[in-house]
XYZ file of C-alpha atoms in Angstrom:
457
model
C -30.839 123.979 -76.485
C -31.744 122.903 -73.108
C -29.254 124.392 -70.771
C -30.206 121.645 -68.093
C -29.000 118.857 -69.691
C -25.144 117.637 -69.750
C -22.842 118.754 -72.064
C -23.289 115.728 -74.979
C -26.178 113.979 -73.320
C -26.699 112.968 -76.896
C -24.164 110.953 -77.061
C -24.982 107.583 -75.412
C -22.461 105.559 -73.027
C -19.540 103.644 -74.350
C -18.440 101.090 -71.918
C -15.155 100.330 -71.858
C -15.318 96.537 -73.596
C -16.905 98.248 -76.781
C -14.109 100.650 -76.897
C -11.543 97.795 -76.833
C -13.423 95.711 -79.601
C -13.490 98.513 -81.853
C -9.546 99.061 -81.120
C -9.291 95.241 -81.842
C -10.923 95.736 -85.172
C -8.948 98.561 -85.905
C -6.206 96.500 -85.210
C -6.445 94.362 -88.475
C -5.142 90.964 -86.727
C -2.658 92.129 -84.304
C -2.892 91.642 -81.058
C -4.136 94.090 -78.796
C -1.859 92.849 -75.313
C 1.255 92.336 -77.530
C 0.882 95.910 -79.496
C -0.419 98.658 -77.388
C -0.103 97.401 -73.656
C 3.615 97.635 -71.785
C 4.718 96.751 -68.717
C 6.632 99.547 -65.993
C 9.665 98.245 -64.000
C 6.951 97.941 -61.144
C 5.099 95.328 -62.660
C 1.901 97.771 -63.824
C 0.173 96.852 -67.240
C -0.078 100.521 -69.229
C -3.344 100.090 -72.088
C -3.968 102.338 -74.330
C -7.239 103.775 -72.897
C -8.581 104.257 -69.423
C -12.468 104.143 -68.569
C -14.303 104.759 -65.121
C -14.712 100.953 -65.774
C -11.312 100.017 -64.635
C -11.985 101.842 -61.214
C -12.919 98.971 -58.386
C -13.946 101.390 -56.089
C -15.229 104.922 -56.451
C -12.565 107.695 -55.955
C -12.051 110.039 -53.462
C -10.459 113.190 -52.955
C -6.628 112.319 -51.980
C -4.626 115.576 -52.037
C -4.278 118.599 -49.764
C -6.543 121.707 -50.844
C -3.924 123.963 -49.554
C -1.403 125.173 -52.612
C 1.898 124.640 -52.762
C 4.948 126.338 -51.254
C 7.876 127.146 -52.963
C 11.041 125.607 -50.690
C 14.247 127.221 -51.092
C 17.485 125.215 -49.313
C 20.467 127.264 -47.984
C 23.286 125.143 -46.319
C 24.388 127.310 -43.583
C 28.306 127.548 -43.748
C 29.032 130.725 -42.922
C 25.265 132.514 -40.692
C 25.211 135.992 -41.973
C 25.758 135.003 -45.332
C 23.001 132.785 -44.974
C 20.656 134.909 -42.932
C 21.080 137.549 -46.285
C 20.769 134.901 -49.008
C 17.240 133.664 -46.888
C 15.921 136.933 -47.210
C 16.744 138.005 -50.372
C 15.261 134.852 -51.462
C 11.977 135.599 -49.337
C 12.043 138.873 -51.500
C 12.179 137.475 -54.615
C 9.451 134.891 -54.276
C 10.543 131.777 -52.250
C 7.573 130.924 -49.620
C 9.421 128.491 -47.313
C 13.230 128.457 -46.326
C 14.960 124.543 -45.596
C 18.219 125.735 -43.787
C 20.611 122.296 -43.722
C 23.332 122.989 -40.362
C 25.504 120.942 -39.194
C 27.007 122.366 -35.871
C 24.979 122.424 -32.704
C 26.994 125.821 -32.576
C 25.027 127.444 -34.925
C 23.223 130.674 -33.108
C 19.341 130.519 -34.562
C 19.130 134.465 -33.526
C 21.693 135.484 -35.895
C 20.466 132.786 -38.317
C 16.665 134.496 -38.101
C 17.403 137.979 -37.749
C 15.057 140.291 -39.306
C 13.236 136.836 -41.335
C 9.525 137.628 -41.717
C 7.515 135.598 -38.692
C 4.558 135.122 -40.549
C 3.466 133.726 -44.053
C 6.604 131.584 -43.815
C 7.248 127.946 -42.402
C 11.206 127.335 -41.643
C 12.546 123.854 -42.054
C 15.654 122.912 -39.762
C 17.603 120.070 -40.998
C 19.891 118.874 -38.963
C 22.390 115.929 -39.584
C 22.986 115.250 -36.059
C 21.110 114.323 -33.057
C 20.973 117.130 -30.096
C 18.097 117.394 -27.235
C 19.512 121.114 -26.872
C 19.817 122.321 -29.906
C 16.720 121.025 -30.680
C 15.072 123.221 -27.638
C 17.049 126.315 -28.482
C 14.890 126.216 -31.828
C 11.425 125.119 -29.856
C 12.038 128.109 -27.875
C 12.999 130.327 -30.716
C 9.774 129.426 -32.571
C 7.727 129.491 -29.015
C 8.766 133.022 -28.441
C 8.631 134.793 -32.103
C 5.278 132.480 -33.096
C 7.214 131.515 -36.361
C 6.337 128.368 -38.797
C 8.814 125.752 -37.510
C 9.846 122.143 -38.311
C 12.920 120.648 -37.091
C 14.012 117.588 -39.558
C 15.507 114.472 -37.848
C 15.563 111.338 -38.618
C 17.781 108.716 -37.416
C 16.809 105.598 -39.822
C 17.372 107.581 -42.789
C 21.463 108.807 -41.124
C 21.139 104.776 -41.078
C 20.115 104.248 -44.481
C 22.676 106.888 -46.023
C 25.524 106.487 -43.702
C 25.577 103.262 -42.443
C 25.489 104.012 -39.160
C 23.552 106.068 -36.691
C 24.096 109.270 -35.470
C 24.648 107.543 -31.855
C 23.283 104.439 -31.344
C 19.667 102.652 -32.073
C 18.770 102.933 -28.665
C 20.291 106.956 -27.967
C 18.880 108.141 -31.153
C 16.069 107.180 -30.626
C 15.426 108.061 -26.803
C 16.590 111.574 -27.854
C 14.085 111.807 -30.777
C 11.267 110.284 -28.539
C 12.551 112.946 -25.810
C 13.008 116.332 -28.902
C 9.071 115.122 -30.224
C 7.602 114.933 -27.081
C 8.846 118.288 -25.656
C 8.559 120.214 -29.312
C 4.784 122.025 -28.593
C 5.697 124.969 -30.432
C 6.958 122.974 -33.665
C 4.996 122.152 -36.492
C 6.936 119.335 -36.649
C 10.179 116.910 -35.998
C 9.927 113.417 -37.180
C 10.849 113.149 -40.567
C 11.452 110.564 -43.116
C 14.146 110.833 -46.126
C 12.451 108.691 -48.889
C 14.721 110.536 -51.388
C 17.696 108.240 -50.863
C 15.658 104.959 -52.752
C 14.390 106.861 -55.228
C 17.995 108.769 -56.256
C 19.967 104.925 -55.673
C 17.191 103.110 -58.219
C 14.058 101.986 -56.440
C 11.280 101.157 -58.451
C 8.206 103.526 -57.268
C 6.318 100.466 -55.708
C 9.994 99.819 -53.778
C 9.967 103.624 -52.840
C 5.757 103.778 -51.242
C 6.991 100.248 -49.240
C 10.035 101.269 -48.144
C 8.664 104.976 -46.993
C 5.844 102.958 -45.313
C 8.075 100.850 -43.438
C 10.156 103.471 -42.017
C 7.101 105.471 -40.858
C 6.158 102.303 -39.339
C 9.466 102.102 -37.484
C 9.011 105.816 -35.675
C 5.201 104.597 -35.089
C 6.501 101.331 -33.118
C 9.705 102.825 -31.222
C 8.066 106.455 -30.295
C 5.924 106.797 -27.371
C 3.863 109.300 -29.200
C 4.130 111.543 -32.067
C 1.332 114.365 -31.679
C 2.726 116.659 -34.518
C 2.642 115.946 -38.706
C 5.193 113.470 -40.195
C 7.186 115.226 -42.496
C 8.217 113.120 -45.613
C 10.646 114.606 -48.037
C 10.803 112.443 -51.310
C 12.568 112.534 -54.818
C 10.398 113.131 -58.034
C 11.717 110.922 -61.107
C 10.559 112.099 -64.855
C 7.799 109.449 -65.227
C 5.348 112.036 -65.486
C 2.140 110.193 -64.445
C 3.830 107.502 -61.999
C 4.624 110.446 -60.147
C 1.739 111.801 -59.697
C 0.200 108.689 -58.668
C 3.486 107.942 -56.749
C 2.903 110.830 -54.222
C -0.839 109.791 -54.502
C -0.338 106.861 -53.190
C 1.806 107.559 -50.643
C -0.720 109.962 -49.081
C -3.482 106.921 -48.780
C -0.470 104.937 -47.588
C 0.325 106.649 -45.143
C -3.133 107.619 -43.966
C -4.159 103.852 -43.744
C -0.727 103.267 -41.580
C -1.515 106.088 -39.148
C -4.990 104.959 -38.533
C -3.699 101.870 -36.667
C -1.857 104.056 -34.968
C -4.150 106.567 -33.628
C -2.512 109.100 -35.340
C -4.845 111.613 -37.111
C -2.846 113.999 -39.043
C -2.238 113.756 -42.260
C 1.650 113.591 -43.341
C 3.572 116.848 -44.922
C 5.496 116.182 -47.707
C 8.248 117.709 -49.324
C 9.277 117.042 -52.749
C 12.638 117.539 -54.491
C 13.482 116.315 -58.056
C 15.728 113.308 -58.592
C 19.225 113.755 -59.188
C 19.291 109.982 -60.624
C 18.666 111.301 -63.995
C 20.114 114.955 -64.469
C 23.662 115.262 -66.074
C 26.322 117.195 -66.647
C 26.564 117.471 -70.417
C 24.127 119.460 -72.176
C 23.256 120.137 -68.843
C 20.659 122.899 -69.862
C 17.989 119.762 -70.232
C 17.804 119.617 -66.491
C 15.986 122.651 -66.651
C 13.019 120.809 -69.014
C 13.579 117.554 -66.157
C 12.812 119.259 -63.285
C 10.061 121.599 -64.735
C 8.062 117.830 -65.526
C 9.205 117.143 -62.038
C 7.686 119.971 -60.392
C 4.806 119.404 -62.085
C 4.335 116.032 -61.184
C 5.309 116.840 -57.429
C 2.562 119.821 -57.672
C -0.420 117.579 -59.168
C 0.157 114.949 -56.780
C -0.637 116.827 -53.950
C 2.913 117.872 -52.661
C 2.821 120.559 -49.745
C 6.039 121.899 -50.532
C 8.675 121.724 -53.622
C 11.909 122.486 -53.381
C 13.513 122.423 -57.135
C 16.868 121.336 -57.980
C 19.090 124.135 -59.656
C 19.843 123.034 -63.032
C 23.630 122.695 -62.349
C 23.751 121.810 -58.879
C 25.671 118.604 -60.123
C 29.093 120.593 -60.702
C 28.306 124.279 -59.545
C 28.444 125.588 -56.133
C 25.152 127.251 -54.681
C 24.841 130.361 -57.249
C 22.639 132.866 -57.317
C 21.627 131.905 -60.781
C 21.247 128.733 -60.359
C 19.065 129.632 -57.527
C 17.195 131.773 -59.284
C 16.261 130.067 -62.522
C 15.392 127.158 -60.141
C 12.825 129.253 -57.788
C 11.455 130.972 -60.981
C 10.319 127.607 -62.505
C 8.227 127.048 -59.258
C 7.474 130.551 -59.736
C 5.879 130.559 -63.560
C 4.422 127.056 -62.486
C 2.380 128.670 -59.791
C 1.495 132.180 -61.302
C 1.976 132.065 -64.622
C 0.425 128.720 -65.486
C -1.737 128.717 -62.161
C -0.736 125.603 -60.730
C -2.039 126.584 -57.095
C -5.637 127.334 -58.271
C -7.138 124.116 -58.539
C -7.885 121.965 -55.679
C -7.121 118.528 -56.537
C -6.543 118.540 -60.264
C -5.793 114.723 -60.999
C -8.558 113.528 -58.973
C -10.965 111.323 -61.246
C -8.461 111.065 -63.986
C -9.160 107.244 -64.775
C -5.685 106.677 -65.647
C -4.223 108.279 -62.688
C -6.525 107.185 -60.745
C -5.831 103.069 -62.039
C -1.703 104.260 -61.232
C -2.740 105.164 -57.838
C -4.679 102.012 -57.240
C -1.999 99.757 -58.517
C 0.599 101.637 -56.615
C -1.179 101.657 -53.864
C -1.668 97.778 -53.439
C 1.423 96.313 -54.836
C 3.429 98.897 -52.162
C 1.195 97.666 -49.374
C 1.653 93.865 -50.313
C 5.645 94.294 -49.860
C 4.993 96.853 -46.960
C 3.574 93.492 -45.353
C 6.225 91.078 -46.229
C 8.912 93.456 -44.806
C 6.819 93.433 -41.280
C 6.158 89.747 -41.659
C 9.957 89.570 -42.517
C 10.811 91.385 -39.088
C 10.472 95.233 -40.365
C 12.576 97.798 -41.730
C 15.397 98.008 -39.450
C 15.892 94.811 -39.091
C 15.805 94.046 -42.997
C 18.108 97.143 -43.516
C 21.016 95.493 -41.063
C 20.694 91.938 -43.142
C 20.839 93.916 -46.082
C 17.397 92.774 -47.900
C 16.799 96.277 -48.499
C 20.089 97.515 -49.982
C 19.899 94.041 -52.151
C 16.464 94.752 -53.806
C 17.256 98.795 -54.307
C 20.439 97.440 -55.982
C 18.644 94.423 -58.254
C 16.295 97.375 -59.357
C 19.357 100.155 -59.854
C 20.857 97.562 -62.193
C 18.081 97.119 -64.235
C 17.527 100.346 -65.062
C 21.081 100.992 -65.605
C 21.071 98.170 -68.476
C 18.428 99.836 -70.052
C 20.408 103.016 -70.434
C 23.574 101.368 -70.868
C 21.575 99.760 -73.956
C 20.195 102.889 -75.072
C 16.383 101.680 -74.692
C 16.479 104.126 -71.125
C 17.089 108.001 -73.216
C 18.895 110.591 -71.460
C 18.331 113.365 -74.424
C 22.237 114.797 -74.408
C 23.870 112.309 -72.863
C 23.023 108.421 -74.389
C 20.801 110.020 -77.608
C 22.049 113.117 -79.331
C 24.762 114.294 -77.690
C 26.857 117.313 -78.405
C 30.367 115.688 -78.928
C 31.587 119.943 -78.999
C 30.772 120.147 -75.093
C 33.696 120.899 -72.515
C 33.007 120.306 -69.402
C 36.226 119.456 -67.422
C 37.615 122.888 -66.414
C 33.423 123.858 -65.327
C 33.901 121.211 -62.352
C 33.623 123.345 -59.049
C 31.890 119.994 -57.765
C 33.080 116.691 -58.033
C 30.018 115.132 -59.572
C 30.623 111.145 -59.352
C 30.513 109.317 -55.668
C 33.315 109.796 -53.571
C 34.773 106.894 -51.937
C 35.036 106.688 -48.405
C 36.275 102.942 -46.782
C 35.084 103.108 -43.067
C 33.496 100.909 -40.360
C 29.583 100.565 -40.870
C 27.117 99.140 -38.964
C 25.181 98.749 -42.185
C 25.875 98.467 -46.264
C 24.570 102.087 -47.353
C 22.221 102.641 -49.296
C 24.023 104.299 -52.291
C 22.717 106.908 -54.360
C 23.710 107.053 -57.765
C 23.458 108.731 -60.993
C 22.391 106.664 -64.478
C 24.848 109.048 -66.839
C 27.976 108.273 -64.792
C 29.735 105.649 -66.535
C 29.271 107.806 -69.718
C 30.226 110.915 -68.322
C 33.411 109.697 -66.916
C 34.554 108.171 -70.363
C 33.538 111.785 -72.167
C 36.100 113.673 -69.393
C 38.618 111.224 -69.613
C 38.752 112.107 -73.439
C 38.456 115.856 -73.401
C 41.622 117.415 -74.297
């Protein structure tokens, strides 16, 4: 044999119309549309074969060559608690730590005591708006040389709270004043795309809406000369969302040319909570193990996973653990981290990412045409179309065409689950004065979760 020659050179090209007649034939009379092609909530035709003919334009490399980091949150309640939880999760494999605080009285020495400086990148995510604060942690990172990112971002307090953490105009003046002074940071501008994916968004929704809101820091910041940080939710739809995140990268990197703006974005990746439940809650586990997966593939820089009961448990250290060691067997076990750009030139991906890709960036232009995010967010367009979307899906489940294994399909009428509450898992109401309707986020096994603890005895 000729070692020069392709693998199967004998075989001669099939193009991608021969294929479909010889499905056709196959067929026996049925038609082809009508039998093997359906259509996704985002409008996207799914056939039953993909071929380098369906690609308009030759593809190009799209994700980061740099592997993945494993993310692991801590909420910081009480600081030496969470200073020891931060290491001992440093020790036992977690790569980047996302501390959430939410006083400007936090102290950031006793936080970081005795954390490793190097080989790790700290994420700060703070809930509030404060120019100090903000430079106690610049200065922190300045003088140890650490991995830092500080996450604000004002429109997406809007989008989740209804109201800003100030005002438009402060919170925005102290964000242009925190990015502009923050040399030592890797990073502070940050968009929360997880709240339309976890309240119902389709995925073309979910690339406009993201798009729009990094437009909004682009307009109203005099300059933003670190990465955008975008954290964003991971649904189950296993090839969507690779093409999802995909997408988002060429989105983004299209927006930011306009701009001037030459680095490519960092994003984050958590999986949904839209779909995870609390009976037969063990299934999360298999959820956010796709989820990962999809998050990893499609170029994510960093994944933090979602403990499998995080619904109704408080942080655990088991919880914690079996989460980080799914990221963990992803990345060593089935070597997730040692191919550079694995879905690239998949022809089906590859047709997602294209469709994605231009249907987003059609509605990313009728929201600018339509005044832009913020404004569309105060009439309540936004909150509208996330809802119309929401609904849908929610029929689907309700109907049982939408499977949640355990909960809608096959579920274990034996499991107890009312005394294992530590967390209240359903939205909490909360009547107050908003500037805005928030956007809600909300879980599809609700309704049916309610009626099951309503009848437990």
């Amino acid at each position: 044999m000729n070692t020069n020659n392709p693998l199967f050179s004998e075989f001669e090209n099939i193009s991608s119309k021969q294929w479909k007649q010889q499905i056709q034939y196959e067929l026996k009379g049925e038609d082809y549309n009508n039998t093997l092609v359906w259509e996704s909530p985002e409008g996207i035709k799914v056939k039953p074969f993909y071929h380098k003919d369906d690609l308009e334009t030759k593809f190009q490399s799209i994700t980061p060559n740099n592997p993945f980091s494993i993310v692991q949150n801590i909420f910081v309640h009480d600081v030496k608690l969470s200073n020891l939880r931060a290491i001992d999760t440093l020790n036992r494999g977690a790569e980047s730590i996302r501390f959430t605080i939410e006083k400007d009285s936090i102290s950031i020495e006793d936080l970081m005591q005795n954390l490793p400086t190097e080989k790790v990148a700290y994420y700060f995510h703070l809930p509030f708006i404060s120019v100090d604060f903000a430079t106690i942690i610049q200065n922190y990172a300045k003088k140890n040389k650490i991995n830092c990112t500080i996450l604000l971002d004002p429109i997406g307090q809007l989008t989740k709270d209804g109201n800003w953490f100030e005002s438009l105009d402060k919170d925005f003046e102290k964000l242009n004043s925190i990015s502009t002074n923050s040399t030592a940071l890797e990073g502070v501008v940050t968009v929360n795309a997880s709240t339309y994916q976890n309240a119902g968004a389709t995925m073309v929704q979910q690339l406009a809406y993201t798009l729009a809101h990094v437009n909004e820091y682009f307009n109203r910041l005099t300059s933003i000369s670190q990465p955008i940080t975008i954290e964003i939710s991971v649904g189950t739809n296993y090839f969507f969302e690779i093409a999802k995140l995909r997408a988002l990268r060429t989105l983004f990197a299209t927006l930011a040319k306009e701009y001037d703006h030459n680095l490519d974005c960092v994003i984050i990746a958590t999986p949904t909570k839209r779909n995870k439940t609390i009976y037969d809650y063990n299934i999360n586990m298999l959820r956010t193990t796709t989820e990962c997966m999809s998050a990893i593939l499609g170029g994510a820089n960093a994944v933090a996973n979602l403990p499998y009961d995080a619904l109704y448990h408080k942080d655990n250290e088991f919880g914690d653990r079996i989460a980080r060691n799914q990221l963990l067997i992803l990345k060593h076990e089935s070597f997730f981290d040692k191919v550079n750009n694995p879905a690239d030139g998949t022809y089906y991906i590859e047709s997602l990412t294209e469709q994605l890709t231009e249907k987003a960036l059609t509605l990313f232009k009728e929201i600018e045409a339509n005044g832009g995010f913020i404004t569309q967010l105060i009439e309540g367009t936004i909150q509208r179309k996330i809802g119309e979307s929401a609904k849908k899906e929610q029929d689907l489940m309700d109907s049982g065409k939408e499977v949640l294994l355990g909960t809608n399909k096959y579920p274990n009428k034996n499991d107890r689950m009312k005394n294992d509450l530590e967390l209240y898992p359903f939205l909490k109401q909360n009547p107050r004065k908003t500037l805005i309707t928030p956007i809600i986020e909300k879980r599809l096994a609700v309704k049916l979760e309610q009626e099951r603890l309503s009848q437990e005895k």
